[in-house]
């Protein structure tokens, strides 16, 4: 866990969590993968564009590329903002280098609808 970031867990194996590598982020960005949610914080006064490297098998809204141990998530975050992304999909057996894009379909205004089949995902080999 990066310095300056506090995570809270209920009934979790804290030793196992502490042993996990934290997400790797661009400078001025902190990230957490607590409970499977990807939380990113831009602590600067400038917009940030970059990649967050996350361990695990979850895919989030937006564009990401599978890696040997997780994903590389494309990040664009305005200055002095934060965002929480809930996991949308879990992937297994997909080789590294697959690009996945997921978003709420046009016409659906409720982001929770993604859990009900109102989302799409596309994967392409690099």
Coordinates of N, CA and C in Angstrom, one line a residue:
X1 N 0.9 -1.2 0.0 CA 0.0 0.0 0.0 C 0.9 1.2 0.0
X2 N 0.7 2.2 -0.9 CA 1.5 3.4 -0.9 C 1.3 4.2 0.3
X3 N 2.4 5.0 0.6 CA 2.3 5.9 1.8 C 1.3 6.9 1.5
X4 N 0.5 7.3 2.5 CA -0.5 8.3 2.4 C -1.9 7.8 1.9
X5 N -2.0 6.5 1.9 CA -3.3 5.9 1.5 C -3.7 4.9 2.6
X6 N -5.0 5.1 3.0 CA -5.5 4.2 4.1 C -6.6 3.4 3.5
X7 N -6.5 2.1 3.8 CA -7.6 1.2 3.3 C -8.2 0.5 4.5
X8 N -9.5 0.2 4.5 CA -10.2 -0.4 5.6 C -10.8 -1.7 5.1
X9 N -10.7 -2.8 5.9 CA -11.2 -4.1 5.5 C -12.0 -4.7 6.7
X10 N -13.0 -5.5 6.4 CA -13.7 -6.2 7.4 C -13.5 -7.7 7.1
X11 N -13.2 -8.4 8.2 CA -13.0 -9.9 8.1 C -12.1 -10.3 7.0
X12 N -10.9 -9.7 6.9 CA -10.0 -10.0 5.8 C -8.7 -10.5 6.4
X13 N -7.9 -11.2 5.6 CA -6.6 -11.7 6.0 C -5.7 -10.5 5.7
X14 N -5.4 -9.7 6.7 CA -4.6 -8.5 6.6 C -3.2 -8.8 6.2
X15 N -2.6 -9.9 6.7 CA -1.2 -10.2 6.3 C -1.1 -10.5 4.8
X16 N -2.1 -11.2 4.3 CA -2.1 -11.5 2.8 C -2.3 -10.3 2.0
X17 N -3.1 -9.4 2.5 CA -3.4 -8.1 1.8 C -2.1 -7.3 1.8
X18 N -1.4 -7.2 3.0 CA -0.2 -6.4 3.1 C 0.9 -6.9 2.2
X19 N 0.9 -8.3 2.0 CA 1.9 -8.9 1.2 C 1.8 -8.6 -0.3
X20 N 0.6 -8.2 -0.7 CA 0.3 -7.9 -2.2 C 1.0 -6.6 -2.6
X21 N 1.4 -6.6 -3.8 CA 2.0 -5.4 -4.4 C 0.9 -4.4 -4.7
X22 N 1.1 -3.1 -4.4 CA 0.1 -2.1 -4.7 C 0.1 -1.8 -6.2
X23 N -1.0 -1.2 -6.7 CA -1.0 -0.8 -8.1 C 0.1 0.1 -8.4
X24 N 0.7 0.0 -9.5 CA 1.8 0.9 -10.0 C 1.1 2.0 -10.8
X25 N 1.4 3.3 -10.4 CA 0.7 4.5 -11.0 C 1.7 5.5 -11.6
X26 N 1.2 6.4 -12.4 CA 1.9 7.6 -12.8 C 2.3 8.4 -11.6
X27 N 3.3 9.3 -11.7 CA 3.6 10.2 -10.6 C 2.4 11.0 -10.2
X28 N 2.2 11.4 -9.0 CA 1.1 12.2 -8.5 C -0.2 11.5 -8.4
X29 N -0.2 10.2 -8.7 CA -1.5 9.4 -8.6 C -1.2 8.3 -7.6
X30 N -2.2 8.1 -6.7 CA -2.3 7.0 -5.8 C -3.4 6.1 -6.2
X31 N -3.3 4.8 -6.0 CA -4.3 3.9 -6.4 C -4.4 2.8 -5.3
X32 N -5.6 2.2 -5.2 CA -5.9 1.1 -4.3 C -6.8 0.1 -5.1
X33 N -6.6 -1.1 -4.7 CA -7.4 -2.2 -5.3 C -8.2 -2.9 -4.2
X34 N -8.5 -2.2 -3.1 CA -9.2 -2.7 -2.0 C -10.5 -3.4 -2.3
X35 N -10.7 -4.6 -1.9 CA -11.9 -5.3 -2.1 C -12.3 -5.4 -3.6
X36 N -11.3 -5.4 -4.5 CA -11.6 -5.5 -5.9 C -11.9 -4.2 -6.6
X37 N -12.2 -3.2 -5.9 CA -12.5 -1.9 -6.5 C -11.2 -1.2 -6.8
X38 N -11.2 -0.5 -8.0 CA -10.0 0.3 -8.4 C -10.3 1.7 -8.0
X39 N -9.6 2.3 -7.1 CA -9.7 3.7 -6.6 C -8.5 4.4 -7.0
X40 N -8.6 5.5 -7.7 CA -7.5 6.3 -8.1 C -7.7 7.7 -7.7
X41 N -6.6 8.3 -7.2 CA -6.5 9.7 -6.7 C -5.5 10.5 -7.5
X42 N -5.9 11.6 -8.1 CA -4.9 12.5 -8.7 C -4.6 13.6 -7.7
X43 N -3.5 13.6 -7.1 CA -3.1 14.6 -6.0 C -2.4 15.8 -6.5
X44 N -2.5 16.0 -7.8 CA -1.8 17.2 -8.4 C -2.7 18.2 -8.9
X45 N -2.2 19.4 -9.3 CA -3.0 20.4 -9.9 C -3.0 20.4 -11.4
X46 N -2.6 19.2 -12.0 CA -2.7 19.0 -13.4 C -3.4 17.8 -13.8
X47 N -4.0 17.7 -14.9 CA -4.7 16.5 -15.4 C -3.6 15.4 -15.6
X48 N -4.0 14.2 -15.4 CA -3.0 13.1 -15.5 C -3.6 12.1 -16.6
X49 N -2.7 11.6 -17.5 CA -3.0 10.6 -18.4 C -1.9 9.6 -18.3
X50 N -2.2 8.3 -18.1 CA -1.2 7.3 -18.0 C -1.8 5.9 -17.8
X51 N -1.0 5.1 -17.2 CA -1.4 3.7 -17.0 C -1.2 3.3 -15.6
X52 N -2.2 2.6 -15.1 CA -2.2 2.0 -13.7 C -2.1 0.5 -13.9
X53 N -1.0 -0.1 -13.3 CA -0.8 -1.6 -13.4 C -1.4 -2.2 -12.2
X54 N -2.4 -3.1 -12.4 CA -3.1 -3.7 -11.3 C -3.0 -5.2 -11.3
X55 N -2.7 -5.9 -10.2 CA -2.6 -7.3 -10.1 C -4.0 -7.9 -10.1
X56 N -4.3 -9.1 -10.6 CA -5.6 -9.7 -10.5 C -6.2 -10.0 -11.8
X57 N -7.5 -10.4 -11.7 CA -8.2 -10.8 -12.9 C -9.5 -10.0 -13.2
X58 N -9.6 -8.8 -12.6 CA -10.8 -8.0 -12.8 C -10.6 -7.0 -13.9
X59 N -11.7 -6.8 -14.6 CA -11.7 -5.7 -15.6 C -12.7 -4.6 -15.2
X60 N -12.3 -3.4 -15.5 CA -13.1 -2.2 -15.1 C -13.6 -1.5 -16.3
X61 N -14.5 -0.5 -16.0 CA -15.0 0.4 -17.1 C -13.8 1.1 -17.7
X62 N -13.8 1.1 -19.0 CA -12.7 1.8 -19.7 C -11.9 0.8 -20.5
X63 N -10.7 1.2 -20.8 CA -9.8 0.4 -21.6 C -8.6 -0.1 -20.8
X64 N -8.3 -1.4 -20.9 CA -7.2 -2.0 -20.2 C -6.6 -3.1 -21.1
X65 N -5.4 -3.5 -20.8 CA -4.7 -4.6 -21.5 C -4.3 -5.6 -20.5
X66 N -4.6 -6.9 -20.8 CA -4.2 -7.9 -19.9 C -2.7 -8.1 -19.9
X67 N -2.1 -8.4 -18.7 CA -0.7 -8.7 -18.6 C -0.5 -10.1 -18.0
X68 N 0.7 -10.5 -17.7 CA 0.9 -11.8 -17.2 C 0.3 -12.0 -15.8
X69 N 0.2 -10.9 -15.0 CA -0.3 -11.0 -13.7 C -1.5 -10.1 -13.4
X70 N -2.1 -9.4 -14.4 CA -3.2 -8.5 -14.1 C -3.6 -7.7 -15.3
X71 N -3.7 -6.4 -15.1 CA -4.1 -5.5 -16.2 C -3.3 -4.3 -16.2
X72 N -3.2 -3.6 -17.3 CA -2.7 -2.2 -17.4 C -3.9 -1.4 -17.8
X73 N -4.4 -0.6 -16.9 CA -5.6 0.2 -17.0 C -5.2 1.6 -17.5
X74 N -5.9 2.0 -18.7 CA -5.7 3.4 -19.2 C -6.4 4.4 -18.3
X75 N -5.6 5.4 -17.9 CA -6.2 6.4 -16.9 C -6.1 7.8 -17.5
X76 N -7.2 8.5 -17.4 CA -7.3 9.9 -17.6 C -8.0 10.5 -16.4
X77 N -7.4 11.4 -15.7 CA -8.0 11.8 -14.5 C -7.7 13.3 -14.3
X78 N -8.8 14.2 -14.2 CA -8.6 15.6 -14.1 C -7.8 15.9 -12.8
X79 N -7.3 17.1 -12.8 CA -6.5 17.6 -11.6 C -7.4 17.5 -10.3
X80 N -6.7 17.1 -9.2 CA -7.3 17.1 -7.9 C -8.7 16.4 -7.8
X81 N -8.8 15.2 -8.5 CA -10.0 14.4 -8.4 C -9.6 13.0 -8.1
X82 N -10.7 12.2 -7.8 CA -10.5 10.8 -7.5 C -11.7 10.1 -8.2
X83 N -11.5 8.8 -8.4 CA -12.6 8.0 -9.0 C -12.5 6.6 -8.4
X84 N -13.7 6.0 -8.3 CA -13.8 4.6 -7.8 C -14.4 3.8 -9.0
X85 N -13.7 2.7 -9.4 CA -14.3 1.9 -10.5 C -14.6 0.5 -9.9
X86 N -15.8 0.1 -10.0 CA -16.2 -1.3 -9.6 C -15.8 -2.3 -10.6
X87 N -15.4 -3.5 -10.2 CA -15.1 -4.5 -11.2 C -16.3 -4.9 -12.0
X88 N -16.2 -5.0 -13.4 CA -17.3 -5.3 -14.2 C -17.2 -6.8 -14.7
X89 N -16.0 -7.3 -14.9 CA -15.8 -8.6 -15.4 C -14.6 -9.2 -14.7
X90 N -14.6 -10.5 -14.6 CA -13.5 -11.3 -14.2 C -13.0 -12.1 -15.4
X91 N -11.7 -12.1 -15.6 CA -11.2 -12.9 -16.8 C -10.3 -14.0 -16.3
X92 N -10.3 -15.1 -17.0 CA -9.4 -16.2 -16.7 C -9.0 -16.9 -18.0
X93 N -7.7 -17.3 -18.0 CA -7.2 -18.0 -19.1 C -7.0 -17.1 -20.3
X94 N -7.0 -15.8 -20.2 CA -6.7 -14.9 -21.3 C -5.2 -14.5 -21.3
X95 N -4.6 -14.7 -22.5 CA -3.2 -14.4 -22.5 C -2.9 -12.9 -22.4
X96 N -1.6 -12.6 -22.1 CA -1.2 -11.2 -22.0 C -1.3 -10.5 -23.3
X97 N -1.6 -9.2 -23.4 CA -1.7 -8.5 -24.6 C -3.1 -8.3 -25.2
X98 N -4.1 -8.8 -24.5 CA -5.5 -8.6 -25.0 C -6.0 -7.3 -24.5
X99 N -6.5 -6.5 -25.4 CA -7.1 -5.2 -25.1 C -8.6 -5.4 -24.8
X100 N -9.1 -4.9 -23.7 CA -10.5 -5.0 -23.3 C -11.0 -3.6 -23.1
X101 N -12.2 -3.3 -23.7 CA -12.9 -2.1 -23.5 C -14.3 -2.4 -23.0
X102 N -14.7 -1.7 -21.9 CA -16.1 -1.9 -21.5 C -16.7 -0.5 -21.1
X103 N -18.0 -0.4 -21.4 CA -18.7 0.8 -21.1 C -20.2 0.5 -21.0
X104 N -20.9 1.5 -20.4 CA -22.4 1.4 -20.4 C -22.9 1.7 -21.8
X105 N -23.8 0.9 -22.3 CA -24.3 1.1 -23.7 C -25.0 2.4 -23.8
X106 N -25.0 3.0 -25.0 CA -25.7 4.3 -25.2 C -27.2 4.0 -24.9
X107 N -27.8 5.0 -24.3 CA -29.3 4.9 -24.0 C -29.5 4.4 -22.6
X108 N -28.5 3.8 -21.9 CA -28.6 3.4 -20.5 C -28.0 4.5 -19.7
X109 N -28.8 5.1 -18.8 CA -28.4 6.1 -17.9 C -28.0 5.7 -16.6
X110 N -28.3 4.4 -16.3 CA -28.0 3.9 -15.0 C -26.8 3.0 -15.0
X111 N -25.7 3.4 -14.4 CA -24.4 2.6 -14.5 C -24.6 1.2 -13.9
X112 N -25.6 1.1 -13.0 CA -25.8 -0.2 -12.4 C -26.4 -1.2 -13.4
X113 N -26.9 -0.7 -14.5 CA -27.5 -1.5 -15.5 C -26.4 -2.4 -16.2
X114 N -25.2 -2.0 -16.0 CA -24.1 -2.9 -16.6 C -24.1 -4.3 -16.0
X115 N -24.6 -4.4 -14.8 CA -24.6 -5.7 -14.2 C -25.8 -6.5 -14.7
X116 N -26.7 -5.8 -15.4 CA -28.0 -6.5 -15.9 C -27.9 -6.7 -17.4
X117 N -26.8 -6.7 -18.0 CA -26.6 -7.0 -19.4 C -26.7 -5.7 -20.3
X118 N -26.6 -4.5 -19.7 CA -26.7 -3.3 -20.5 C -25.2 -2.8 -20.8
X119 N -24.3 -3.7 -20.7 CA -22.9 -3.3 -21.0 C -22.4 -4.1 -22.1
X120 N -21.3 -3.7 -22.7 CA -20.6 -4.5 -23.7 C -19.1 -4.6 -23.4
X121 N -18.5 -5.5 -23.9 CA -17.1 -5.7 -23.8 C -16.5 -6.1 -25.1
X122 N -15.4 -5.6 -25.5 CA -14.8 -6.0 -26.7 C -13.3 -6.4 -26.4
X123 N -12.8 -7.4 -27.0 CA -11.4 -7.8 -26.7 C -10.8 -8.0 -28.1
X124 N -9.5 -7.5 -28.2 CA -8.8 -7.6 -29.4 C -7.4 -8.0 -29.1
X125 N -6.8 -8.8 -29.9 CA -5.4 -9.2 -29.7 C -4.5 -8.1 -30.2
X126 N -3.4 -7.9 -29.5 CA -2.4 -6.9 -29.9 C -1.4 -7.4 -30.8

